[in-house]
Structure formats: C-alpha cells, structure tokens
Steps between C-alpha positions, in 0.01 A plus 500: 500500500628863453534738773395866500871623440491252177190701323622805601778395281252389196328861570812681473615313190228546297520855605782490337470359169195773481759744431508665110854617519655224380462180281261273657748206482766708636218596795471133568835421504630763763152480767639112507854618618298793699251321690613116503844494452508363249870573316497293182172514281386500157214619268466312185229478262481159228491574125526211263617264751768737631572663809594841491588717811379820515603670863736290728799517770695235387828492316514555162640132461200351689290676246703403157581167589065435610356694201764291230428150637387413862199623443424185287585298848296758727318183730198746534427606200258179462135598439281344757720695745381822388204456669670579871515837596876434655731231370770323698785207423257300721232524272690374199725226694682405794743692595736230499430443148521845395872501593586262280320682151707692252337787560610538878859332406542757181348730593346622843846368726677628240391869618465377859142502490322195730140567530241632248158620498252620201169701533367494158350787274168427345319777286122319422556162641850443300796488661737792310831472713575512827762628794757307623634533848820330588725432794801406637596250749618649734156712472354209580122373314150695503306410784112470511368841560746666204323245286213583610583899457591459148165308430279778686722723275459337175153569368554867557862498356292324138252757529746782505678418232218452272416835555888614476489311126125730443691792589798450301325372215267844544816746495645291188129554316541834616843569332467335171155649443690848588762446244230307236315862508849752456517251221169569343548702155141732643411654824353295795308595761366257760229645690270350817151485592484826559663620180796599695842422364690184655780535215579655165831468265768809445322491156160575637635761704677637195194518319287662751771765563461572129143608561348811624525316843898520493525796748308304774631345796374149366425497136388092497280579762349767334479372168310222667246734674416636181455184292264335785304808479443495136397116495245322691489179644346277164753697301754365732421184454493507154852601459445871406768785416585833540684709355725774648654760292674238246472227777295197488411365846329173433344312866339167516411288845724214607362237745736404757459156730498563891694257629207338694165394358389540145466848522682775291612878517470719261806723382524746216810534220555743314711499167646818381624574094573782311181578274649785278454506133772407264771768550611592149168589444483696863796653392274624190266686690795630707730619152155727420401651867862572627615633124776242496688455174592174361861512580342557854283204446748272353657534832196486754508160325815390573482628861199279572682195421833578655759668304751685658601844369836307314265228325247775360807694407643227292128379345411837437866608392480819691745597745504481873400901536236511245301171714548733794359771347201298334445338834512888712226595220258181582558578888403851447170443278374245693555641825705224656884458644614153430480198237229297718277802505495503128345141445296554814406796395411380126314178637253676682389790211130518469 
C-alpha cells in the first residue's frame, strides 16, 4: 500500500510534467530524477519496429549502442506485456534467468546497469513507446510502493503526452499554413465569426495599403469593415466580391470541424487580386488626360514592367540625361515623385 508521503510524490510529479516550458519528454524525464530519484531514465517512442530515444540521462554510448541493435533483444518489448501499467524483470523472467540473456551480458552489465523497469506509453489503447528506468547495483532494485508510484503515475503521464503531440502537431499546422499563405501569388485574409481578422499575408496588407484606407492605423481591418457592410449575409454565402478602387476582394464561408461532436464553425476568407484593366490600354487614357507624348509613353511602358533608367536608355537609344529628363517631365504632369507612383498612379485613372 502507499503512504501519504508516496502520493504526495505522484501529486508533485504530475505537477510537474504540467509545465509548458519545456518538451514534454524532457518534463518527464527530469520530475523522475526530481521527485523519485530516479538518475538514469529514458523516453522512447517505437516507429517501424525501432526504438528511438527522445529525452534521456544516460550516456551517449548507452543510447547508440540500444537504438543500433539491443533494442531487437529488449525482453519487454513483447506485446501482451503492454498491457501493465509498470513493467519489471520479474514480469518477463526470473531474475536468475535474466542474468544469463545477451541482453543483460551485452548490454545492461556492460554499462553497469542491474535492474530495469518500463511504464509504457499508450495513445488510444496502443502502446507507442515507453520510459525506461534503470539502476545500479549498488542502488539496489525498486521496491513495491515505487512500482506502485510509477503505475498511479502512468495513465496521467499517456494522457499528457497525447495532448503534448496535439499541441505540437497544432503549432506545426500553424507554421506551415503561415508560410503556405506568404506563398500565395493573391492576398489572404482569414477572418472569424465575427468578421474580425485572425490573419492576413504581407500581400494583403500590401494591397489594402494601396487603397484609400492606406493612411489608417489598420488598413485590413478596415478594408474588411467596408466589404461586410456592402454585402449581406446570402451574398456571403454565395461567394460575392467587391471591389475597391482597382481591388477585388472576393469572400466565401468555410466550415470548420470543432473538435468535439459533429458540429462546425463558421469562418470567413477573403481573397484579394488586382482588378485593373489592361495597362497599355490604361496607359491610353493616361497619354490623352496628362498630355503625355509618345516618347513619354514609350517609357511609362517600360517603367511598368521594370526597366531601369540604363535598359530604357539602351532600347530607346537615348542617353542617360535625356531618360532623366523624360522621366522629371512624367513626374511633373502627373503630379507624382517616384517610379511606383507612376503605374499606381496610371492603374487607377477613371
């Protein structure tokens, strides 16, 4: 039987391996040296019949020479033992006859290692890896009521690190879908319930800045105000647009799962492209309303798909100066101070 000083142990372990400042398996692994002493441990998990440590305080050695080969002659790694909730030697075989296996004589005397006991992992019934805590000697075998701890223990220690695996899992969705969206060639905005922005790409900001809501403090959120204005719920649903000066803001429903029952949230996206008219024949409209001439407007042209002032020198065959000048003329009849301005400027004629 345990005594009160043994679950006020448990208590204070599982306090312990509560903690989110650290890997769960290194959690585990330090509250055993913490609480029970225990000085030479292991957290593995099994993939494709291999055993792979991931947190221990054992020699580098131990680990090497167990994950190349004596994991093959592990004596509890049979399956109808998986059902314990802590496993000892005794439970596999006499003592007696353990001593005389290769995996004590290779392997566990080899490190100095004399006594051995498991508490396996199990994540929906199945047994995913395990801890193994060893000992010495001259440290002498686990009695009863550490047995017993570790069993008390061992439920919550499975439970905890199926959550740890949710939350990792979560915060690895979260960082590919953050890098899938920077990745998008459009603007993405991923609103809630409530229409209020959970997260939008630097393109969707980019956009929005572009708009007559540039100069405010939050230019997603207010592009977003507007467009849920404009459209009512049905149109919503249907997938409608709106358009904002050259912008096409396009935002359709998405149904997300809850992760209990068969019931679902709803979330909004909204998918943001440039909806400007071909620009050659923008630039038309702009060559007649600005009074630009067509050496001006041979080189609106090349601005707008990158040239630098050396390349429309050379495909123009005009010098350096005279591009300056040409480009000092455009900046003065349309009212603008830089390159960008120009196309912005030229996209968004009425």
């Amino acid at each position: 039987m345990l005594r009160t000083a043994d679950y006020e142990k448990i208590l204070d372990f599982l306090s312990m391996i509560q903690e989110n400042n650290k890997h769960f398996s290194d959690q585990v692994i330090y509250a055993l040296e913490s609480v029970f002493n225990f000085h030479h441990t292991a957290f593995f998990v099994s993939e494709n019949s291999m055993r792979y440590p991931i947190a221990h305080n054992l020699q580098k050695d131990v680990i090497e020479d167990y994950s190349s080969y004596f994991h093959k002659l592990d004596i509890f790694n049979e399956p109808y033992l998986q059902r314990r909730k802590v496993i000892s030697i005794d439970d596999v075989m006499p003592y007696n006859e353990y001593l005389n296996t290769e995996y004590y004589n290779s392997f566990q005397r080899k490190y100095g290692f004399s006594y051995t006991v498991t508490v396996p992992i199990k994540l929906e019934g199945n047994t995913v890896g395990g801890i193994g805590i060893h000992r010495t000697k001259e440290e002498g075998d686990f009695s009863l009521s550490e047995k017993l701890m570790l069993a008390n223990a061992s439920k919550f220690i499975s439970a905890r690190f199926d959550q740890s695996l949710k939350q990792d899992r979560l915060h690895f969705f979260n960082k590919t879908f953050v890098h899938s969206i920077e990745l998008l060639p459009g603007g993405f905005i991923l609103l809630d319930q409530n229409f209020l922005p959970l997260y939008y790409n630097s393109l969707a900001k980019e956009y929005c800045l572009d708009t007559k809501y540039g100069s405010m403090k939050d230019p997603v959120k207010a592009a977003v105000d507007f467009i849920r204005s404009r459209l009512s719920m049905p149109m919503i649903k249907t997938g409608e647009s709106e358009k904002i000066e050259g912008y096409g803001f396009k935002i359709s429903p998405i149904y997300v799962p809850l992760l209990t029952g068969n019931q679902y949230e709803t979330m909004y996206c909204i998918y943001v492209d440039q909806e400007k008219e071909p620009f050659e024949r923008m630039l038309q409209k702009a060559k007649g309303q600005y009074g630009l001439s067509k050496r001006e407007t041979e080189i609106v042209s090349l601005i707008a798909v990158g040239y630098s002032n050396n390349e429309m020198a050379e495909t123009l065959f005009l010098s350096i100066n005279t591009i300056k000048s040409h480009l000092n003329n455009i900046f003065n009849k349309l009212h603008v101070n830089n390159r960008t301005a120009i196309v912005h400027k030229i996209n968004n004629i009425m």
